[in-house]
Short mmCIF file of C-alpha atoms in Angstrom, two decimals:
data_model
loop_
_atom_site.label_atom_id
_atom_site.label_comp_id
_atom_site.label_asym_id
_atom_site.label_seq_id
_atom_site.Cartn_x
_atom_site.Cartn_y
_atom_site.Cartn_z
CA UNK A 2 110.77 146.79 126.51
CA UNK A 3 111.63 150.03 128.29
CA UNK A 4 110.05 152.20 126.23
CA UNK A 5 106.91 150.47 126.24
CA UNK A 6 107.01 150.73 130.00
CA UNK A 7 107.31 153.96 129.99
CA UNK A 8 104.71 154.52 127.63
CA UNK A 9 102.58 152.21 130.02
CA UNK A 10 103.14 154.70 132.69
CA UNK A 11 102.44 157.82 131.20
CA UNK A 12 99.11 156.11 129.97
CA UNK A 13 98.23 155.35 133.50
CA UNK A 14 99.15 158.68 134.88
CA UNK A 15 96.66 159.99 131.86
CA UNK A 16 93.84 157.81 132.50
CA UNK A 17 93.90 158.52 136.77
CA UNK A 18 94.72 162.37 136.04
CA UNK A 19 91.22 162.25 133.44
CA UNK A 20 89.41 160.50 136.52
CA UNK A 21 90.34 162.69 139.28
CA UNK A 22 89.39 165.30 136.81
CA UNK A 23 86.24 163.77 136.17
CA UNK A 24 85.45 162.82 139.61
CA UNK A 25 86.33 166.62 140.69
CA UNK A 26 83.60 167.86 138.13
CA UNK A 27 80.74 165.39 139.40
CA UNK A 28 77.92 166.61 141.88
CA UNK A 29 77.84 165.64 145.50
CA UNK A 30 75.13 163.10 143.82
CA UNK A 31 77.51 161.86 141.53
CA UNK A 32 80.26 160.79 143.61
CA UNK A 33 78.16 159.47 146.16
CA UNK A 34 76.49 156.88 143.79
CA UNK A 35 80.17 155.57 143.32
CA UNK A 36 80.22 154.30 146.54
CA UNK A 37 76.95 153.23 147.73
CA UNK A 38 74.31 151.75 145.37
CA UNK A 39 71.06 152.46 145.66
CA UNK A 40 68.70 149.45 146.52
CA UNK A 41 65.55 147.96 144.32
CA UNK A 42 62.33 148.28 146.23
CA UNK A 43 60.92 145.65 147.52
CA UNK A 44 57.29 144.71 145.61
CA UNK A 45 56.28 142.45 148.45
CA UNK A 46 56.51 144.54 151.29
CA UNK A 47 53.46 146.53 151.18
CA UNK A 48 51.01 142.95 150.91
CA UNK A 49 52.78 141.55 153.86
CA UNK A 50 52.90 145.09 156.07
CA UNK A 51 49.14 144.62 155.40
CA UNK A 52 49.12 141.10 157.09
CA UNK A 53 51.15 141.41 159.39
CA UNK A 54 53.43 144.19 162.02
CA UNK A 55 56.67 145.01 161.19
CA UNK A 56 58.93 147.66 162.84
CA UNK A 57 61.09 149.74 160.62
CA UNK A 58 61.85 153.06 159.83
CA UNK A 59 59.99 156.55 158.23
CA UNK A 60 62.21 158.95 156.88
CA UNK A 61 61.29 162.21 156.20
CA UNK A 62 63.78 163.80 153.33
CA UNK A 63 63.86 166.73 151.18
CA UNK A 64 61.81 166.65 148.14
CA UNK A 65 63.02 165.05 145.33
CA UNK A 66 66.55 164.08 146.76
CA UNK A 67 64.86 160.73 148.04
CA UNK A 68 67.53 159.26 145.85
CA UNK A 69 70.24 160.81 147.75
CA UNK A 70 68.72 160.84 151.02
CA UNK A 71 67.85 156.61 151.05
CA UNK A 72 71.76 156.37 150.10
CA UNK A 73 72.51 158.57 153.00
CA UNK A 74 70.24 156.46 155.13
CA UNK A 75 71.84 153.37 154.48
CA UNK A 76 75.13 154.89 155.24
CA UNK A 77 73.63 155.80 158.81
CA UNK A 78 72.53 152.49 159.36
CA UNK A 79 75.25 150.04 158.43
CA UNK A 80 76.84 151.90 160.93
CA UNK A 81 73.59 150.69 164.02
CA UNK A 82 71.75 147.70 161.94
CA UNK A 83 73.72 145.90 159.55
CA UNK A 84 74.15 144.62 155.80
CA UNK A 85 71.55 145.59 153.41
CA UNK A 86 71.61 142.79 151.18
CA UNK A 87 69.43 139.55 150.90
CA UNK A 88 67.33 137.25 148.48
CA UNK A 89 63.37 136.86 148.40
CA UNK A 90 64.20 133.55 150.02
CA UNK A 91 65.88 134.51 153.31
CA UNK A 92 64.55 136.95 156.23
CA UNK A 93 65.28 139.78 153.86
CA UNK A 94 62.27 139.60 152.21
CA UNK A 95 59.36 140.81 153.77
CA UNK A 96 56.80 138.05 152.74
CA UNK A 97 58.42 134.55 153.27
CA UNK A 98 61.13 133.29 155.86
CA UNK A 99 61.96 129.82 155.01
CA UNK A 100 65.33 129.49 153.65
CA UNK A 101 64.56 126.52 151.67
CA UNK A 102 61.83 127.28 149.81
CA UNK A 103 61.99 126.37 146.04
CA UNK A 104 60.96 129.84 144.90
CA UNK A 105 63.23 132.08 142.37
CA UNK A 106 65.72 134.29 144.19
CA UNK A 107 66.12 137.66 143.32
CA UNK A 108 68.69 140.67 144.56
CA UNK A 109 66.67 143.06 146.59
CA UNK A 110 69.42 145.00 147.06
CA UNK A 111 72.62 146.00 145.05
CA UNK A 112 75.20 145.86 147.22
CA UNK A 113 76.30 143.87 150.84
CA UNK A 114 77.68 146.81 153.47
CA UNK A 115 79.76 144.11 155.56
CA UNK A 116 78.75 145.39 159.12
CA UNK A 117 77.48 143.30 162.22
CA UNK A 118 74.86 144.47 164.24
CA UNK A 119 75.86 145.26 167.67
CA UNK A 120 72.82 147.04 168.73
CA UNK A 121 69.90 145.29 171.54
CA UNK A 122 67.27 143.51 170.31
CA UNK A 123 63.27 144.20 171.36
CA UNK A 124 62.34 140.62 172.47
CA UNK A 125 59.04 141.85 173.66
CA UNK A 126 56.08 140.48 171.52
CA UNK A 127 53.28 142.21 169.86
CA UNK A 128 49.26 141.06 170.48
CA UNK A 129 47.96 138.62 167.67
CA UNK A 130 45.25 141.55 167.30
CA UNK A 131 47.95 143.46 166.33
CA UNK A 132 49.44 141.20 163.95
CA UNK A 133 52.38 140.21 166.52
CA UNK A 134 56.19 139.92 166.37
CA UNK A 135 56.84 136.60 168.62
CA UNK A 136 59.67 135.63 170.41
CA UNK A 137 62.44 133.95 168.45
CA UNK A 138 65.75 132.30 169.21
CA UNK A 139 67.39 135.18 166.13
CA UNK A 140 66.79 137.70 168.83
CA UNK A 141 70.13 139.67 169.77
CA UNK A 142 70.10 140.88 173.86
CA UNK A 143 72.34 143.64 174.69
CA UNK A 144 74.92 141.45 176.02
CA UNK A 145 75.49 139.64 172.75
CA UNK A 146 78.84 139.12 171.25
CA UNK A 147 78.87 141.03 167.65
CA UNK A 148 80.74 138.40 166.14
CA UNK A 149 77.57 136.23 166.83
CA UNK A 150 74.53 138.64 166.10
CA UNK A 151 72.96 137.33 162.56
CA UNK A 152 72.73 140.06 160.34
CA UNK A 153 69.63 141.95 159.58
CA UNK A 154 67.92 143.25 156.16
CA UNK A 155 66.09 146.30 155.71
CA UNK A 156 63.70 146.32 152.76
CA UNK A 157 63.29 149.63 151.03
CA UNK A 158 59.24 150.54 150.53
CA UNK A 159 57.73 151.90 147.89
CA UNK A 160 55.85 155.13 148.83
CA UNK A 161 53.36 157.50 146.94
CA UNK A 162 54.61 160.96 148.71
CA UNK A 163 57.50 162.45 147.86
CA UNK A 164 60.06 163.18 150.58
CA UNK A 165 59.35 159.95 152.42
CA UNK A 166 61.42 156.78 152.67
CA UNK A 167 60.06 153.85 154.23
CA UNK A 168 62.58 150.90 155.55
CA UNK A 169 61.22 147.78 157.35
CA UNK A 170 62.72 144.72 158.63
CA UNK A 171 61.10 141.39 157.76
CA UNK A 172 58.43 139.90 159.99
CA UNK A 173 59.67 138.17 163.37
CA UNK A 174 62.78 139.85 163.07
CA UNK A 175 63.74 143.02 164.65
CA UNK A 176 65.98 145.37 166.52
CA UNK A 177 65.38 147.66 168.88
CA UNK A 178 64.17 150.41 166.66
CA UNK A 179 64.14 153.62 169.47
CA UNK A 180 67.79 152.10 170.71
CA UNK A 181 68.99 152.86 167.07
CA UNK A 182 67.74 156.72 167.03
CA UNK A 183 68.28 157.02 170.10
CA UNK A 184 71.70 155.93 169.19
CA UNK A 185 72.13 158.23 166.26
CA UNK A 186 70.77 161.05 168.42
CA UNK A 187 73.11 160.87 170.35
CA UNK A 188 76.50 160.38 168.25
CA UNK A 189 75.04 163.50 166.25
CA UNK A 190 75.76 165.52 169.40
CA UNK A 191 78.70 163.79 170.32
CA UNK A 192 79.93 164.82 166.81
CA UNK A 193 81.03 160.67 166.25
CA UNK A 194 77.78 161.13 163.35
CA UNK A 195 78.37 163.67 160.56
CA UNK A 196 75.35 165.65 160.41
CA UNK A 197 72.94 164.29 157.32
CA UNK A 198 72.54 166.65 154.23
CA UNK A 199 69.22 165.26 152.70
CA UNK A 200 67.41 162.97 155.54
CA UNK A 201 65.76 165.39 157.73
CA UNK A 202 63.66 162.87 160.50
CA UNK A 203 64.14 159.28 161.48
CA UNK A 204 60.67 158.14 163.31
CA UNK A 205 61.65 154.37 164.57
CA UNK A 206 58.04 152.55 164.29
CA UNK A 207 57.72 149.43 166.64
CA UNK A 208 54.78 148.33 165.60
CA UNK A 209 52.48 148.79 162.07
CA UNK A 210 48.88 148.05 161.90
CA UNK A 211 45.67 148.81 159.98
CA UNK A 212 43.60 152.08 160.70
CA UNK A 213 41.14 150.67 162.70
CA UNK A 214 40.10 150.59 166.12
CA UNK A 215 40.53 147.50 167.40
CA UNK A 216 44.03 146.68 165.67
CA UNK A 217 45.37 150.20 166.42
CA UNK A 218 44.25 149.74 170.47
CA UNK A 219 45.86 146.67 170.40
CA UNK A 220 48.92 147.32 169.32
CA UNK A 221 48.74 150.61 171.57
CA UNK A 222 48.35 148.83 174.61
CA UNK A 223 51.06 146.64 174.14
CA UNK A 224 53.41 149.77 173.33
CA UNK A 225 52.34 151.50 176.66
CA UNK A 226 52.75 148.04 178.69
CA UNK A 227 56.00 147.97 177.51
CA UNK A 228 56.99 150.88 178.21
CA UNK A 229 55.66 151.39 181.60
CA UNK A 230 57.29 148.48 182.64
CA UNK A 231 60.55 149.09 181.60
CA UNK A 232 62.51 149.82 184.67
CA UNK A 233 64.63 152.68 182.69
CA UNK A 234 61.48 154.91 182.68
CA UNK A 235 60.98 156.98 185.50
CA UNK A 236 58.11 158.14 185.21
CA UNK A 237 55.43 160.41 187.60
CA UNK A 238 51.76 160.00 188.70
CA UNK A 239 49.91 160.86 187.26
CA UNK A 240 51.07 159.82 183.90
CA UNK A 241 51.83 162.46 181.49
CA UNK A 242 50.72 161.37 177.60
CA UNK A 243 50.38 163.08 174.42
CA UNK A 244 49.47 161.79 170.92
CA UNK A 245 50.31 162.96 167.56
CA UNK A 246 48.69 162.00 164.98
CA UNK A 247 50.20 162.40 161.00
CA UNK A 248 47.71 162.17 158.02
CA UNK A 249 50.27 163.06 155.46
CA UNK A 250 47.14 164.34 153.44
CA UNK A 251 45.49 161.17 152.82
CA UNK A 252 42.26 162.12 154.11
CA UNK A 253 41.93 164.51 151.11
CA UNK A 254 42.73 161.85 148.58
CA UNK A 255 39.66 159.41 151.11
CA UNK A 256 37.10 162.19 150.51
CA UNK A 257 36.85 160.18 146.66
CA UNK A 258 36.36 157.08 147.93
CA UNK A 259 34.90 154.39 145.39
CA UNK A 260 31.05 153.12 146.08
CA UNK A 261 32.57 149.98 147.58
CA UNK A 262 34.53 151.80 150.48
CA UNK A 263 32.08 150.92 152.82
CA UNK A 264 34.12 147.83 153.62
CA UNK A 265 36.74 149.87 155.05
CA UNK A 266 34.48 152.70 156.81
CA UNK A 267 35.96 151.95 160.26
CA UNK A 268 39.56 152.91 158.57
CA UNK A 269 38.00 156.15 157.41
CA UNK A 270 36.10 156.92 160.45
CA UNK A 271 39.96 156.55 162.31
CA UNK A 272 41.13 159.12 159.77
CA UNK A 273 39.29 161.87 161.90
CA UNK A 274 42.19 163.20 163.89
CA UNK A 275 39.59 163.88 167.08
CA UNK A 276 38.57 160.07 166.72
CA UNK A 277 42.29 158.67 166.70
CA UNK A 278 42.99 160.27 169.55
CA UNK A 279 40.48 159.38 171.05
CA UNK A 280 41.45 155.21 170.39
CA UNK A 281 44.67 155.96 171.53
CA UNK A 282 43.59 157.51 174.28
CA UNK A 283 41.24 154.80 176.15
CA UNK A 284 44.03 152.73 175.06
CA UNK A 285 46.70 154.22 177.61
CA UNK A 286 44.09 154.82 180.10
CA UNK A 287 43.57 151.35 180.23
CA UNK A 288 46.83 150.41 180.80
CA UNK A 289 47.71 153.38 183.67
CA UNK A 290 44.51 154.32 184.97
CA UNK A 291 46.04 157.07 186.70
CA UNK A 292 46.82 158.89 183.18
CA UNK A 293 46.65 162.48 181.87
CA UNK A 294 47.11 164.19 178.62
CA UNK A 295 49.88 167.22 178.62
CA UNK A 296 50.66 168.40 175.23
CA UNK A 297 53.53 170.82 176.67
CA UNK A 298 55.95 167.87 178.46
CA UNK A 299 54.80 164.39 178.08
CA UNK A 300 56.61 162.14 179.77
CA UNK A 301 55.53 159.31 177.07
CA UNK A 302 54.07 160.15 173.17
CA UNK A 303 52.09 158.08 171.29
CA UNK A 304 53.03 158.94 167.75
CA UNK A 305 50.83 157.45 164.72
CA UNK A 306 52.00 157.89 161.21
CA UNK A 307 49.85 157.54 158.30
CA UNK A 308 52.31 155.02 155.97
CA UNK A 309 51.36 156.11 152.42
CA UNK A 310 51.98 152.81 150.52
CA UNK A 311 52.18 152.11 147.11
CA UNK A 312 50.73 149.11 144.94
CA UNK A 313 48.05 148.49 147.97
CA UNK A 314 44.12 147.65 147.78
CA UNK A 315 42.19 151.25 147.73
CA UNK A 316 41.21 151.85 151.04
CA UNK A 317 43.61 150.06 152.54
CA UNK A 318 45.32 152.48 155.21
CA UNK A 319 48.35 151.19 157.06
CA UNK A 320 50.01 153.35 160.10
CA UNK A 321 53.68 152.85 161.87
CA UNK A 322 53.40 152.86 165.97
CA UNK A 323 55.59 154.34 168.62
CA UNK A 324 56.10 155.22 172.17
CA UNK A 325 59.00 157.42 172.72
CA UNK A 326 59.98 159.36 175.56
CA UNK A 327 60.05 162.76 176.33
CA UNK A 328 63.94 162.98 174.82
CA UNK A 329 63.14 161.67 171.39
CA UNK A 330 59.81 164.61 170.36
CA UNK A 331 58.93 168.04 170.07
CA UNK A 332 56.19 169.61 171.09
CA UNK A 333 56.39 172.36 169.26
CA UNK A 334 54.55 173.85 166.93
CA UNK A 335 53.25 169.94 166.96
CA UNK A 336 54.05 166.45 168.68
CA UNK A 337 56.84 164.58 166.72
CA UNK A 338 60.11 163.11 166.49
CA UNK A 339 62.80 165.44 167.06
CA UNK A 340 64.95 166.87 163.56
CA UNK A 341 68.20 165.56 163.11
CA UNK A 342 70.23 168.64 162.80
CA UNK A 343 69.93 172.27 163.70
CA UNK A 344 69.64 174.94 161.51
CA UNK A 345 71.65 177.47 161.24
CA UNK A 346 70.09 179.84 163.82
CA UNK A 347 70.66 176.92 166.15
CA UNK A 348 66.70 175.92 165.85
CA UNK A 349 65.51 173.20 165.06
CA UNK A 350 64.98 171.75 160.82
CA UNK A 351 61.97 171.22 160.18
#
């Protein structure tokens, strides 16, 4: 019996010496799929992002590491949103929210990250024009015990650009998507966040819509409302705005529209940067009257991202909505959300 105890050991000590070897030889890619599995997309987000406004998050990543940057994403935010895990049936799919439904369930995702979500909640709600996010009793205020916030799903979005990564909470469920980066933001420079390798922008979107006037006002107005009335805002008169506006190429792919896209016209008439702004604009100004555009320090931006979806009627454009302060963009050389990390000259990645 001893010497097959013995023999036992020296086994083991063979097999863990061949893994740490092996581990030691793997890429950065390698070893970091052992710990966090990448999630399935989820198919039904793109039809209901079309009928109604979800918040979320657009990543911007390096080309062809999206792999690498969505599993350093969801490292980031099990640390400021919660578990990604859930079934088609529960509020982690995008589509349908009753928990009782006799439909099939499915994994989205791979693997449960046991966090809770200790982060404020945006209880504000969104127009019906805009395809709203009402109030709900799930809603987590900043006061909140941890131990009683419900936990939250992020479904990962299929996208036809590379170095994007789209990830949107389900419909009528939401946190406070500007607290989070703001939050990241600011444990990057506090050094409590290792800086990210592979995700290079985090643009929290409040509000999504369709590209056309009346939606994109709509939601707009609601944004600025909010925002002007939150009593952490100090801001001037008269009111400082910018807006940024991010085609991400698509109106090169419009200019071969099909004979039918006629339907959608007011969608490609909005794809004219001049013509956004201009939406946007009348928007604000008819919220604060006393409003004026100053590209060089804005004391609020109105940022509009073009969300390239996949597996969506042609035509059909879709944009993610924000109002961030002054703290949270650069202006330079255009109006966006700030980079992540510095580079090593100490500017700014792009």
């Amino acid at each position: 019996m001893g010497d097959e105890e013995e023999e036992r050991r020296e086994l083991n000590l063979v097999s863990k010496k061949d893994e740490e070897e092996s581990e030691s030889s793997m890429t950065p890619w390698e070893q970091h799929a052992k710990v966090i599995s990448i999630p399935r997309f989820d198919y039904k987000a793109p039809s209901s992002l079309l009928q109604r406004s979800h918040s979320g998050f657009l990543i911007t990543c390096t080309i062809k590491r999206e792999k690498s940057a969505t599993k350093e994403a969801m490292a980031i935010f099990s640390e400021y949103v919660g578990p990604f895990n859930g079934d088609d049936d529960t509020l982690g799919c995008s589509g349908n929210s009753d928990a009782n439904a006799d439909t099939k369930r499915r994994k989205i995702y791979t693997e449960e990250i046991d966090q809770k979500i200790g982060n404020s909640v945006d209880s504000s709600e969104i127009t019906d024009a805009a395809g709203g996010i009402p109030k709900d009793d799930c809603f987590v205020s900043a006061k909140t015990d941890k131990s009683q916030a419900p936990e939250f799903v992020l479904s990962l979005v299929k996208l036809t650009r590379s170095g994007l990564l789209l990830l949107t909470f389900p419909w009528g469920n939401s946190l406070d998507t500007i607290d989070v980066v703001s939050k990241i933001f600011c444990d990057l420079e506090s050094g409590n966040l290792k800086s990210p390798l592979w995700c290079h922008r985090i643009f929290p979107i409040q509000a999504t819509c369709t590209l056309n006037e009346k939606e994109l006002q709509a939601v707009v107005s609601k944004l600025v409302f909010q925002f002007v009335n939150d009593k952490r805002n100090k801001l001037a008169q008269p009111l400082k705005f910018a807006v940024g506006f991010n085609r991400r190429g698509t109106e090169e792919s419009q200019t071969k529209t099909p004979k039918d896209a006629s339907k959608n016209s007011d969608m490609s008439v909005l794809l004219d940067r001049n013509k956004c702004f201009g939406a946007v604009a009348a928007a604000v100004k008819g919220i604060v009257s006393d409003s004026v555009v100053d590209l060089k320090s804005p004391e609020l931006s109105i940022l509009v991202e073009l969300l390239p979806l996949s597996g969506v009627p042609n035509g059909s454009l879709l944009v993610g909505v924000s109002v961030l302060s002054q703290n949270l963009v650069s202006t330079k050389p255009r109006l966006c959300i700030k980079p992540l990390v510095c580079n090593k000259n100490g500017k700014k990645a792009s």
